[in-house]
Coordinates of C-alpha atoms in Angstrom, one line a residue:
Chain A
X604 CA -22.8 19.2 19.6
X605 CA -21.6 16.4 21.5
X606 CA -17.8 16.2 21.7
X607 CA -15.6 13.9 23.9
X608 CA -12.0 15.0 25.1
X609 CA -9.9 11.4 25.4
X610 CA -6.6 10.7 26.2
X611 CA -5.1 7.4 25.2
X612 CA -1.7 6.9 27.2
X613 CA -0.5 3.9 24.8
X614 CA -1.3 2.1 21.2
X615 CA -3.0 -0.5 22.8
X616 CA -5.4 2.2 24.5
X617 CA -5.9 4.1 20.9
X618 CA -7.0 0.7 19.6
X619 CA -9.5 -0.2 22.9
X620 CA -10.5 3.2 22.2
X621 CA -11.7 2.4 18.4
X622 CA -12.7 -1.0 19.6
X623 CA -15.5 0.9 22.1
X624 CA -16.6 3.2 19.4
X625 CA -16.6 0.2 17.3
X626 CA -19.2 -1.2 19.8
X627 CA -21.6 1.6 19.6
X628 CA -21.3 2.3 15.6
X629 CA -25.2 1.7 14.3
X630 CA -25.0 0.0 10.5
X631 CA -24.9 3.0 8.1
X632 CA -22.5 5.1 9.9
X633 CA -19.8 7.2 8.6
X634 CA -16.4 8.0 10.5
X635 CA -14.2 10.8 9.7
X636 CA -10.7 10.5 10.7
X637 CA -7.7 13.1 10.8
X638 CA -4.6 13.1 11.9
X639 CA -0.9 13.5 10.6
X640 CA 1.2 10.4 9.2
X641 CA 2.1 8.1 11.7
X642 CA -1.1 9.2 14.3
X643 CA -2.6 6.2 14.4
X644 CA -4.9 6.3 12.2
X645 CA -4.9 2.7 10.6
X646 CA -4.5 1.1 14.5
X647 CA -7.3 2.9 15.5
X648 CA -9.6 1.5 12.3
X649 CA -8.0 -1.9 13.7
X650 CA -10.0 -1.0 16.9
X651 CA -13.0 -0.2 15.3
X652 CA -13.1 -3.3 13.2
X653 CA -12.8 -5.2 16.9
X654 CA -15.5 -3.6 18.4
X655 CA -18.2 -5.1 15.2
X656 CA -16.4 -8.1 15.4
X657 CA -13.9 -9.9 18.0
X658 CA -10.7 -10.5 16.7
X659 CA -11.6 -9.2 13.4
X660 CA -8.5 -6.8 13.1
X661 CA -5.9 -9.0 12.3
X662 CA -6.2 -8.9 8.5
X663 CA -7.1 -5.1 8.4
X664 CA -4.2 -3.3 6.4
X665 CA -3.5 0.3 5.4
X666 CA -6.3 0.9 2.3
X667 CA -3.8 3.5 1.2
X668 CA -2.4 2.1 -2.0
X669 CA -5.9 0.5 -3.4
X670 CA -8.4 3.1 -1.7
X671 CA -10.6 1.0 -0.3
X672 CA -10.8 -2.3 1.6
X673 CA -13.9 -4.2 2.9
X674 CA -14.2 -6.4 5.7
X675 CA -17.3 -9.0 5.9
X676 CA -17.0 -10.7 9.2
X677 CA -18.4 -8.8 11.3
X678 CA -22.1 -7.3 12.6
X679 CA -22.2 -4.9 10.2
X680 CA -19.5 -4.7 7.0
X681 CA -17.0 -2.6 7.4
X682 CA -15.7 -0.4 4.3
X683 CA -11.8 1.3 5.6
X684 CA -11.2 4.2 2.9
X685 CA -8.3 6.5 2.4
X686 CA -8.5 9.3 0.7
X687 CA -4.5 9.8 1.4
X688 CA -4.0 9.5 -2.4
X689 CA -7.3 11.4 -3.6
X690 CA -5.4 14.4 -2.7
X691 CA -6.9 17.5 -5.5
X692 CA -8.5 14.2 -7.2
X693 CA -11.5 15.9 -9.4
X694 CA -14.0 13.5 -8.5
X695 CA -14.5 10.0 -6.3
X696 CA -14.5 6.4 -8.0
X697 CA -17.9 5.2 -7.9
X698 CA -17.4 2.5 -5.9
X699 CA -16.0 4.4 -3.0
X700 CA -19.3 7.1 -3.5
X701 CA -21.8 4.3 -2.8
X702 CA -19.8 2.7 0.5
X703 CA -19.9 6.6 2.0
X704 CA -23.4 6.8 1.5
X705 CA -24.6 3.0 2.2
X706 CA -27.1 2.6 4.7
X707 CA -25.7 -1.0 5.8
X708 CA -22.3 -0.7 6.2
X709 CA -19.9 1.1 8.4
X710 CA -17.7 3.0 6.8
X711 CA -14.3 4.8 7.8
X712 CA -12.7 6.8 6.1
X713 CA -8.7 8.6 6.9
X714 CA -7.8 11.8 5.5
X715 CA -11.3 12.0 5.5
X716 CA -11.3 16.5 5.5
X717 CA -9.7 16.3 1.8
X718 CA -12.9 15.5 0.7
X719 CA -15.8 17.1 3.5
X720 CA -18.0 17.7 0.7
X721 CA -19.0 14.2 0.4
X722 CA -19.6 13.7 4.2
X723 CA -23.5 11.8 4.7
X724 CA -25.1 14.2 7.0
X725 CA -24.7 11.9 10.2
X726 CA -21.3 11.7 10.7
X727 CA -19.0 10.8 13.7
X728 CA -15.4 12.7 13.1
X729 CA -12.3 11.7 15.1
X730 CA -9.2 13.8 15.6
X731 CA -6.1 12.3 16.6
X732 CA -3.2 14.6 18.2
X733 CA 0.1 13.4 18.5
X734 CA 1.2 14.5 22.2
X735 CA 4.8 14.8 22.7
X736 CA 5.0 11.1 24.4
X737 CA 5.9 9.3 21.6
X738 CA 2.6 7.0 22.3
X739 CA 0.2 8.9 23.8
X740 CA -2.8 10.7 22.2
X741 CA -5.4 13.4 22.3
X742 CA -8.3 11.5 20.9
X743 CA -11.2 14.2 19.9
X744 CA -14.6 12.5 19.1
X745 CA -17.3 14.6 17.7
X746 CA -20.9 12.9 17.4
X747 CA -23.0 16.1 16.2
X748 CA -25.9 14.3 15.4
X749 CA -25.7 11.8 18.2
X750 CA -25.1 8.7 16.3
X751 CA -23.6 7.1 19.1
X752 CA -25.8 7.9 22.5
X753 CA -23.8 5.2 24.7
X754 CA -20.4 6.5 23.7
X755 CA -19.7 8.6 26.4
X756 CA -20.4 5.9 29.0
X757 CA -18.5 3.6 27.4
X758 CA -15.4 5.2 26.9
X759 CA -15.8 7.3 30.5
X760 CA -12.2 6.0 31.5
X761 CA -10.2 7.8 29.0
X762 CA -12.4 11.1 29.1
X763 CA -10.5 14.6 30.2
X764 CA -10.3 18.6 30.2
X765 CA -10.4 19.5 26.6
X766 CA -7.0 20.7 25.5
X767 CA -6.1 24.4 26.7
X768 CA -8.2 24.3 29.7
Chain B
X34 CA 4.9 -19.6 -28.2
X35 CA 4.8 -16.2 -28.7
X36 CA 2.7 -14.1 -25.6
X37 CA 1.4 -10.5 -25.7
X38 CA 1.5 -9.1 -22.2
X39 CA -0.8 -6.3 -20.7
X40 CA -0.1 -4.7 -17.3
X41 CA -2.8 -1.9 -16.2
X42 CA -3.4 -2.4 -13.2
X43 CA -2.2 0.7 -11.5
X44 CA -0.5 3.6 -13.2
X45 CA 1.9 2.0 -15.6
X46 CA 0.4 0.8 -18.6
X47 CA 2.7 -1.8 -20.2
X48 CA 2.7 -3.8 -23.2
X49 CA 5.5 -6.7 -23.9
X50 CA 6.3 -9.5 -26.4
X51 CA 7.8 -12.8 -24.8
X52 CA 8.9 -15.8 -26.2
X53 CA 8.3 -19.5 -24.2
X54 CA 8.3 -17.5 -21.1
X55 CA 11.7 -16.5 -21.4
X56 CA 13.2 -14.7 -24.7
X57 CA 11.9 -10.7 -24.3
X58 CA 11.5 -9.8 -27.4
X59 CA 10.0 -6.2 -27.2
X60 CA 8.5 -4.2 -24.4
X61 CA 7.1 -0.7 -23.5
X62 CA 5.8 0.7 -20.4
X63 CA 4.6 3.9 -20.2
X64 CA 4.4 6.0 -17.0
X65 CA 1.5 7.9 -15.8
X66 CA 3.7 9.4 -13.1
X67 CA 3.8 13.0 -14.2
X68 CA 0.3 13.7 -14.9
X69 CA -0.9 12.5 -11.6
X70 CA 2.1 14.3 -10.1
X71 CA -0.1 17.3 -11.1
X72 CA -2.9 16.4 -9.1
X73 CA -0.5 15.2 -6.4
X74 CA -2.2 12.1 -6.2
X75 CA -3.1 8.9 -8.3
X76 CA -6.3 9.8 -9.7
X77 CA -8.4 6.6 -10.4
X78 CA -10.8 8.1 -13.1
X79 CA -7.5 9.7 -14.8
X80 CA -5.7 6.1 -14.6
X81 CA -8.5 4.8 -16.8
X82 CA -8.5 7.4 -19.6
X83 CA -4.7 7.2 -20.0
X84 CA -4.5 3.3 -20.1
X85 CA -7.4 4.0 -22.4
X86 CA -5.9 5.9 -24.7
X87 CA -2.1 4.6 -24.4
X88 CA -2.8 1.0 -24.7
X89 CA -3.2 0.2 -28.1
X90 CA -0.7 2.8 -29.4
X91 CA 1.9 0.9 -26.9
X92 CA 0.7 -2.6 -28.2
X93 CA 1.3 -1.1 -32.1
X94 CA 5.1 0.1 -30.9
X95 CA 5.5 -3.2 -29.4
X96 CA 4.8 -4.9 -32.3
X97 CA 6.6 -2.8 -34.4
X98 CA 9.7 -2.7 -32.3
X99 CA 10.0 -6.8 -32.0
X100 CA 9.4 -6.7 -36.5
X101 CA 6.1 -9.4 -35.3
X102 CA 2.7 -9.2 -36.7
X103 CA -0.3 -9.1 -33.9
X104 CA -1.2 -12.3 -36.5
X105 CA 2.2 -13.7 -34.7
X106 CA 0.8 -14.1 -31.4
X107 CA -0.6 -17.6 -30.2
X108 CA -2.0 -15.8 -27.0
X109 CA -3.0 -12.9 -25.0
X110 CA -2.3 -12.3 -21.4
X111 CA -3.7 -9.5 -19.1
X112 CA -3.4 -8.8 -15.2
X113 CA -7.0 -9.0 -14.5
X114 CA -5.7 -8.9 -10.0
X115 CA -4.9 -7.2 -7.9
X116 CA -5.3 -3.2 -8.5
X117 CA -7.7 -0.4 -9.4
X118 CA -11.1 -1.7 -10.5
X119 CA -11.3 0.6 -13.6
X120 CA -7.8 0.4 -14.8
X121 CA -8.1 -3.2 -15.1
X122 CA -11.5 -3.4 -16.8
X123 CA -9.0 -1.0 -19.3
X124 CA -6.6 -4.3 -19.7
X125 CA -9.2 -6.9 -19.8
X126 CA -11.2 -5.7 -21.8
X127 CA -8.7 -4.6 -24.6
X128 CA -6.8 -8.5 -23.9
X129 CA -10.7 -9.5 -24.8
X130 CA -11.0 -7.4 -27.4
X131 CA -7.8 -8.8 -29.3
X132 CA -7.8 -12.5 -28.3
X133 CA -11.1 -12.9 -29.6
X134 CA -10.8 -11.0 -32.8
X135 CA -7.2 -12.6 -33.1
X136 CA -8.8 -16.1 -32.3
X137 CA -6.3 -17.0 -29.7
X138 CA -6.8 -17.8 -26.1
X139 CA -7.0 -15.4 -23.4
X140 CA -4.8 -15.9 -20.0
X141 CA -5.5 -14.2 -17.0
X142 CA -3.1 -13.3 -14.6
X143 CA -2.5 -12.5 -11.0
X144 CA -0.6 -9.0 -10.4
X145 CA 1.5 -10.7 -7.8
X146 CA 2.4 -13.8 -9.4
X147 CA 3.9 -12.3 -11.7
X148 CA 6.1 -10.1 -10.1
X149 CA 7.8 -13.2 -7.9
X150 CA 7.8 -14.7 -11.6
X151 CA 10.1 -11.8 -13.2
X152 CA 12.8 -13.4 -11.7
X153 CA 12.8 -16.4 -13.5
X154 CA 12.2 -14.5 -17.0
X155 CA 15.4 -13.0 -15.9
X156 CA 17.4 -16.6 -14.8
X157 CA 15.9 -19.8 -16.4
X158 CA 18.2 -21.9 -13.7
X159 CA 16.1 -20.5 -11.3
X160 CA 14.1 -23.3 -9.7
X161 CA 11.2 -24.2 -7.1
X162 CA 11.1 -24.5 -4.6
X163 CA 11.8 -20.7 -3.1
X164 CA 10.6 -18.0 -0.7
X165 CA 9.6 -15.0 -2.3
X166 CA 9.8 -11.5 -1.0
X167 CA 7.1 -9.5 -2.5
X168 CA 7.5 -6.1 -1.7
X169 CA 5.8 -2.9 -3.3
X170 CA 3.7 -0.1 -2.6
X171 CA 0.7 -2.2 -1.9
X172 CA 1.8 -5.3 -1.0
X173 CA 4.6 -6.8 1.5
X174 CA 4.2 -10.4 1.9
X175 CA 6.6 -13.4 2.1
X176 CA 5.5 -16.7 0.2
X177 CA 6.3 -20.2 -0.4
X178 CA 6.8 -20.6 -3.9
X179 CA 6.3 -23.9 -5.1
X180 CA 5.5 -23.4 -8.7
X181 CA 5.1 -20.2 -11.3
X182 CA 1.6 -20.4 -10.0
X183 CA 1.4 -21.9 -6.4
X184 CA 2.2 -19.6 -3.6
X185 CA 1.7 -20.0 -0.5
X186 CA 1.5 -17.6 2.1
X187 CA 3.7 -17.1 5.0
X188 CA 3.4 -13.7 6.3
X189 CA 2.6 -10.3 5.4
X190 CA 2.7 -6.8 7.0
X191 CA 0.0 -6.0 9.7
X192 CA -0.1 -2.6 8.6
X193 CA 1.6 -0.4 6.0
X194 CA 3.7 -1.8 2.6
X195 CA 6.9 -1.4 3.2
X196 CA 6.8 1.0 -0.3
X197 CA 3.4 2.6 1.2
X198 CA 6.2 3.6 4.3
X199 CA 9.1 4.7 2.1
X200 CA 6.0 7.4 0.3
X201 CA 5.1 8.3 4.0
X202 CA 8.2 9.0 4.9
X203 CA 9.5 10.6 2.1
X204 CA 6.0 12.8 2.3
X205 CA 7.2 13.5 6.1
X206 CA 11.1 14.7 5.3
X207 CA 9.4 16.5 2.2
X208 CA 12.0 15.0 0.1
X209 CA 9.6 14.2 -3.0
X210 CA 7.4 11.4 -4.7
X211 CA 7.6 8.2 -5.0
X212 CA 9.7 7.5 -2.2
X213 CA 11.6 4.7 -2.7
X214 CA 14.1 6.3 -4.8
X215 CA 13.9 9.9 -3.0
X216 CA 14.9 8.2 0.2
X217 CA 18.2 6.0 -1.7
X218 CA 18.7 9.7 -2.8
X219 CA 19.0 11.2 0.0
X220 CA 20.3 8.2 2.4
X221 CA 23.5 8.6 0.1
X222 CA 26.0 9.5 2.5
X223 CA 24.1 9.9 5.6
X224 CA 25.4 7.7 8.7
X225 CA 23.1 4.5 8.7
X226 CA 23.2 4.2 12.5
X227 CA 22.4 8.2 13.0
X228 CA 19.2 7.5 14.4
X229 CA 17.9 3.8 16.3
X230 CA 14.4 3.7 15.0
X231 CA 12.7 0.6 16.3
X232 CA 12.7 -2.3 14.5
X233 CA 9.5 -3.5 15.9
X234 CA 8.3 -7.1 17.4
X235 CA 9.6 -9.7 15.6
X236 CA 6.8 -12.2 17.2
X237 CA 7.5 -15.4 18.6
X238 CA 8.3 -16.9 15.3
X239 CA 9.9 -14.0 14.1
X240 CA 7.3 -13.5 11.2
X241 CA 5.7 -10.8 12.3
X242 CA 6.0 -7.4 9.7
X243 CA 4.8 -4.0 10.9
X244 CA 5.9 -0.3 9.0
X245 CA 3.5 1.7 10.9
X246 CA 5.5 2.1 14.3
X247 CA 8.5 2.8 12.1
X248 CA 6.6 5.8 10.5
X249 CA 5.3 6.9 13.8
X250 CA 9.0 6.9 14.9
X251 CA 10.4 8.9 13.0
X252 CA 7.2 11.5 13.0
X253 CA 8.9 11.9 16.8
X254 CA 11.9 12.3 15.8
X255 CA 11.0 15.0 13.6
X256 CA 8.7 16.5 16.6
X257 CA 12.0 15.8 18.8
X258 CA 14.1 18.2 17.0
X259 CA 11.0 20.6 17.0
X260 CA 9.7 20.4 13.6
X261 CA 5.6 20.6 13.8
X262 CA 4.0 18.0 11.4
X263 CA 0.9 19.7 9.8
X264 CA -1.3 18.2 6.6
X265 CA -2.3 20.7 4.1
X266 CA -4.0 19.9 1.7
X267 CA -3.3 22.2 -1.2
X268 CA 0.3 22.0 -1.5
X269 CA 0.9 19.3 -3.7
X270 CA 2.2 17.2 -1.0
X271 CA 0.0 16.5 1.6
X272 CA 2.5 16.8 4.3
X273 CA 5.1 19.4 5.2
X274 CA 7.4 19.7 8.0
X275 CA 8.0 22.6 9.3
X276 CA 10.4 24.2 12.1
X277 CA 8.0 25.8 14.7
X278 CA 7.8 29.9 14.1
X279 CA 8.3 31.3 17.8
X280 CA 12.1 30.9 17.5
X281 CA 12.6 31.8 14.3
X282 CA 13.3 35.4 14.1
X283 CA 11.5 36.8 11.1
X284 CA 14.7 37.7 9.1
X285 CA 15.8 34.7 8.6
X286 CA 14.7 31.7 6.4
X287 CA 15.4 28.3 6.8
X288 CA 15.0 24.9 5.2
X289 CA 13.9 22.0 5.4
X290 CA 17.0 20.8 4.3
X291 CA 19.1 23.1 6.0
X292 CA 17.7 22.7 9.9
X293 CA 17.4 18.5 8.9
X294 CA 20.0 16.4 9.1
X295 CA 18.2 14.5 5.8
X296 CA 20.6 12.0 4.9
X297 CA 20.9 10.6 8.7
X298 CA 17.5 10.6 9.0
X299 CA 16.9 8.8 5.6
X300 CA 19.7 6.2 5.9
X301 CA 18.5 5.6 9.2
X302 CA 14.9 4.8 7.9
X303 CA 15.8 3.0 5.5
X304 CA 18.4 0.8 7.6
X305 CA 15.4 -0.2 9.8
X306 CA 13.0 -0.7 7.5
X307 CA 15.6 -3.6 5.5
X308 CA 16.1 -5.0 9.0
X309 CA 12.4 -5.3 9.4
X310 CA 12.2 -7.1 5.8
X311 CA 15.3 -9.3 6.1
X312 CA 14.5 -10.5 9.7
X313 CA 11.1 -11.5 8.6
X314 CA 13.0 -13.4 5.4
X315 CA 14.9 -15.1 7.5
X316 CA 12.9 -16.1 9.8
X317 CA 10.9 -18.0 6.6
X318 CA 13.2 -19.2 5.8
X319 CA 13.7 -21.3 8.5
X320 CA 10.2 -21.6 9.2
X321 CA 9.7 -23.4 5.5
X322 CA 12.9 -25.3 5.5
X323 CA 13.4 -23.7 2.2
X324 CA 17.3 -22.5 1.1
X325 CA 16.6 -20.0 -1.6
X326 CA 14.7 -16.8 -1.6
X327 CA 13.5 -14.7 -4.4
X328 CA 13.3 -10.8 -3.8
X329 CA 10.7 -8.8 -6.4
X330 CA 8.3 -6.0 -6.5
X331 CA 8.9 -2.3 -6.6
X332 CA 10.9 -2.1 -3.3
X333 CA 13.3 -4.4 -4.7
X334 CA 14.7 -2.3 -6.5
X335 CA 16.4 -0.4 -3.8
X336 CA 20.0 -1.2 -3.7
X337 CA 20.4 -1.3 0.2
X338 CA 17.8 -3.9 0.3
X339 CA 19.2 -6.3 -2.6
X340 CA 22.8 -5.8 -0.5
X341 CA 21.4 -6.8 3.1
X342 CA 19.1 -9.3 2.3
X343 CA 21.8 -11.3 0.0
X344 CA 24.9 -10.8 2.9
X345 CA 22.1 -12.1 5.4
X346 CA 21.2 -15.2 2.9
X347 CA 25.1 -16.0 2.5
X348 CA 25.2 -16.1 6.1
X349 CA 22.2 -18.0 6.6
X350 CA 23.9 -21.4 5.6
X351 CA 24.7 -20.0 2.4
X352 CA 21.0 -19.7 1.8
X353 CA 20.5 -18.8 -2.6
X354 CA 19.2 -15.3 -3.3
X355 CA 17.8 -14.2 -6.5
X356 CA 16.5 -10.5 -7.3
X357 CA 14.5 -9.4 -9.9
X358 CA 16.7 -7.4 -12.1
X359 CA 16.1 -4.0 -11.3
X360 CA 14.1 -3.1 -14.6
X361 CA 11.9 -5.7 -14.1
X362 CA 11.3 -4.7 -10.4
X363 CA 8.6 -2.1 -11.3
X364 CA 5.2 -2.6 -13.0
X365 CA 6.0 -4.2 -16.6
X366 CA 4.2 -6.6 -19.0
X367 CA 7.4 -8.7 -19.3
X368 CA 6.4 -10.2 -16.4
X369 CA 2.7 -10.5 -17.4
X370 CA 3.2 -12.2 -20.8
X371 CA 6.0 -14.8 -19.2
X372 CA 3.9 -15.7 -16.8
X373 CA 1.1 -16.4 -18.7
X374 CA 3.0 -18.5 -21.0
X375 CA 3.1 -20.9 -18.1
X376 CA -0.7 -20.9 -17.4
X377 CA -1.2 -21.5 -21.4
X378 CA 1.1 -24.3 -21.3
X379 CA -1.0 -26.4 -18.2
X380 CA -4.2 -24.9 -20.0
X381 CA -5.6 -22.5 -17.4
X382 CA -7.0 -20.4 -20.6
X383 CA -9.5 -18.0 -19.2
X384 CA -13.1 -17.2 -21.1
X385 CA -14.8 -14.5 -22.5
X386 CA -16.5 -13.5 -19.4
X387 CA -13.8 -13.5 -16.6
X388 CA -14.3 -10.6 -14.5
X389 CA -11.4 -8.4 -12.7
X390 CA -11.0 -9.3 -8.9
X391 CA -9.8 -6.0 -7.8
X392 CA -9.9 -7.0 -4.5
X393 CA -8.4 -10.4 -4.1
X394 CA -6.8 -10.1 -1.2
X395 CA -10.6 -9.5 0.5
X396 CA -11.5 -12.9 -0.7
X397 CA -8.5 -14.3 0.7
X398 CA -8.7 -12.8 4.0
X399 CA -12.3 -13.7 4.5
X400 CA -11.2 -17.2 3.5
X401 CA -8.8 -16.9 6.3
X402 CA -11.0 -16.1 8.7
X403 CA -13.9 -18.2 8.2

């Protein structure tokens, strides 16, 4: 299990953050995100769609209200999912079925634990922790199947103690 | 010319009768608010069979209601953008269904179009060119209006819709779904300058929209007065606040609504989020050179908006400002069938084989970019 304890002092660090996991995503990936309203969630998809593509973030908008949005500009494209309003939903749209489990694509998904039982086996899953800064964040990265070799050297600056050590 | 609106393209499915764009001559919506409210969510395979099954009923009343004949109608219009891929496939295919067994052209119509266009089906005075507010649960973006069907587009949010943040927050002060009205409801009396949430960057040409910091602001404030934010997913809601349990003593058993200060907190919100909206107005405003601004979608229906944003016009050289009236706010077909009017007129009649675009805005933004 390979799981890296991060602290992001400020928004713009959640976002580098997402942009450097961004950077080491492989096509085919899936990220799990969790976190309460008003975490960070969608700022730290903006990172992500950064790292496979430069600049790339500044149309991404919450997916919330139609599900799912797709970017194409980037290295890879990038499917941002919420499952937000698929709360006790009975089954997934189609559409949204085939971007989890695409082989090309990247594809994020928030609220992502309302629905584990469609997880792809390799996953990455992020936890984001409000800490009681208004800004700052624990950032929990988990990489179980090691999707993402490079990650820890990449994001060596914002590594700490896990929480309650 | 007499146009038979369909709106599917979310939860509502709506049917209306409108004459040269203007005269409403019957209309029916029907609301699939309490049957996702079970499953505490929208439900996008649910949304289908209820369209499925309400449409043509509703289309029936419709007709019935306005004493016209579907042999009346000289043509159908549908929403076939933006919104959920199968709920419109329910709209356009049914629109497809009757134009051609009816024989009369078929009119496609863009979601968004038609909302800033409910404000003219409600004042025919009402002329180009304008600014319009779009604001809703998906969408928050400010155009230049320059005809029923030429928009351009001046800014949007970065983030969140501004009615995406009211459901947020709403979700966060467990006060109820959707939240737009829960949070009038509960601002009602509560001191609008209780709470100083952050109104955000404005940018250097003060265009620039963002909800997300706002939500995260007043997720502090809630931690601030030590209430710990927890999803759960079970509940109905997917958030609940709740006070932490150490101090507590077991005995007794508080409230939400009892520890809260609701009404503060809510009219605070809400102050913030209209300043957010009406700064960015103005600053288009300005930006365009244009003296009249048009204020529509779902979100415009709250009354603290429509107040602010038309003292700030009047001050604004005595800038014109022109809501939606509040029943056409929401998802309707009035809007729909006037609109589409318009497009028949200038002869954008759409074939048998035009496709939803569930996803315009993808297309646009990869327009923008490239």
């Amino acid at each position: 299990m390979n799981t890296l304890h991060l602290m992001s002092p400020t928004l713009e660090a959640t976002i580098q953050i997402g942009r450097l996991l961004g950077k080491c995503l492989p096509r085919g990936a899936f990220v799990a995100l969790e976190g309460v309203l008003g975490a960070g969630k969608t700022q730290f998809v903006k990172g992500i769609a950064c790292g496979l593509d430069e600049g790339g973030w500044a149309g991404l908008r919450s997916p919330t209200f139609t599900l799912m949005l797709s970017y194409h500009g980037g290295r890879a494209v990038l499917h941002h999912i919420d499952f937000y309003r698929l709360n006790e939903s009975p089954e997934l749209p189609g559409e949204i079925l085939e971007a989890i489990h695409s082989d090309r694509a990247i594809t994020v998904v928030e609220w992502a634990d309302i629905w584990r039982e469609v997880w792809p086996k390799n996953y990455v899953h992020v936890r984001i922790d409000v800490e009681d800064d208004s800004n700052k964040r624990r950032i929990t990265i988990e990489d179980p199947t090691g999707l993402c070799p490079d990650l820890a050297k990449e994001l060596d600056d914002y590594i700490v103690e896990p929480a309650g050590t | 010319m007499l146009v038979l609106g369909i709106e599917t393209s979310c939860d509502d499915t709506a049917v209306a009768l409108v004459e040269n764009g203007q005269k409403i001559l019957a209309g029916g919506r029907a609301s699939q608010e309490k049957i996702h409210a079970q499953y505490g969510g929208i439900v996008p395979e649910v949304a289908c069979r209820v369209h499925y099954e309400t449409l043509m009923p509703l289309v029936q009343k419709v007709c019935t209601d306005s004493g016209k004949q579907l042999s009346d109608i000289d043509a159908v219009a549908v929403t076939n953008q933006p919104g959920l891929v199968g709920s419109l496939y329910v709209g356009l295919s049914s629109a497809k269904a009757l134009a051609w067994a009816l024989g009369k052209p078929l009119v496609t119509v863009d979601h968004i179009e038609a909302h800033i266009y409910a404000a003219h089906l409600h004042d025919p005075e009402l002329d180009y060119p304008h600014v319009s507010v779009v604001v809703s649960g998906g969408h928050t973006d400010i155009f230049l209006s320059t005809g029923p069907t030429e928009h351009k587009l001046i800014t949007r949010t970065l983030d969140d819709a501004a009615g995406e943040c009211f459901d947020k927050v709403a979700a966060l002060l467990g006060i109820g779904y959707p939240g737009g009205p829960a949070v009038q409801m509960t601002s009602l009396g509560g001191d609008r300058e209780a709470i100083k949430f952050p109104r955000g960057e404005a940018g250097p040409d003060g265009l620039q929209l963002s909800f997300s910091g706002l939500k995260t602001a007043v997720l502090n404030d809630l931690r601030k007065r030590g209430f710990v934010i927890e999803a759960q997913r079970n509940a109905g809601r997917l958030i609940t606040a709740r006070a932490p349990e150490t101090p507590v003593p077991k005995s007794e058993t508080r409230t939400l609504s009892v520890k809260l200060p609701l009404a503060d907190i809510a009219a605070s919100f809400q102050e913030a989020a209209v300043d957010i909206l009406v700064r960015a107005t103005l600053a288009a405003t300005r930006k365009v050179r244009c003296r009249a601004v048009v204020l529509c979608g779902g979100v415009a229906a709250n009354k603290r908006l429509r107040e602010v944003m038309a003292a700030a016009c009047k001050a604004q050289k005595n800038t014109g400002f022109h809501a939606a009236p509040l029943n056409l706010c929401t998802d309707n077909a009035e809007m729909i069938a006037g609109l589409g009017f318009h497009k028949l007129v200038i002869g954008q009649i759409a074939s048998l084989d035009a496709d939803v675009l569930p996803n315009k805005d993808e297309k646009r933004q990869k327009a923008e970019t490239a």
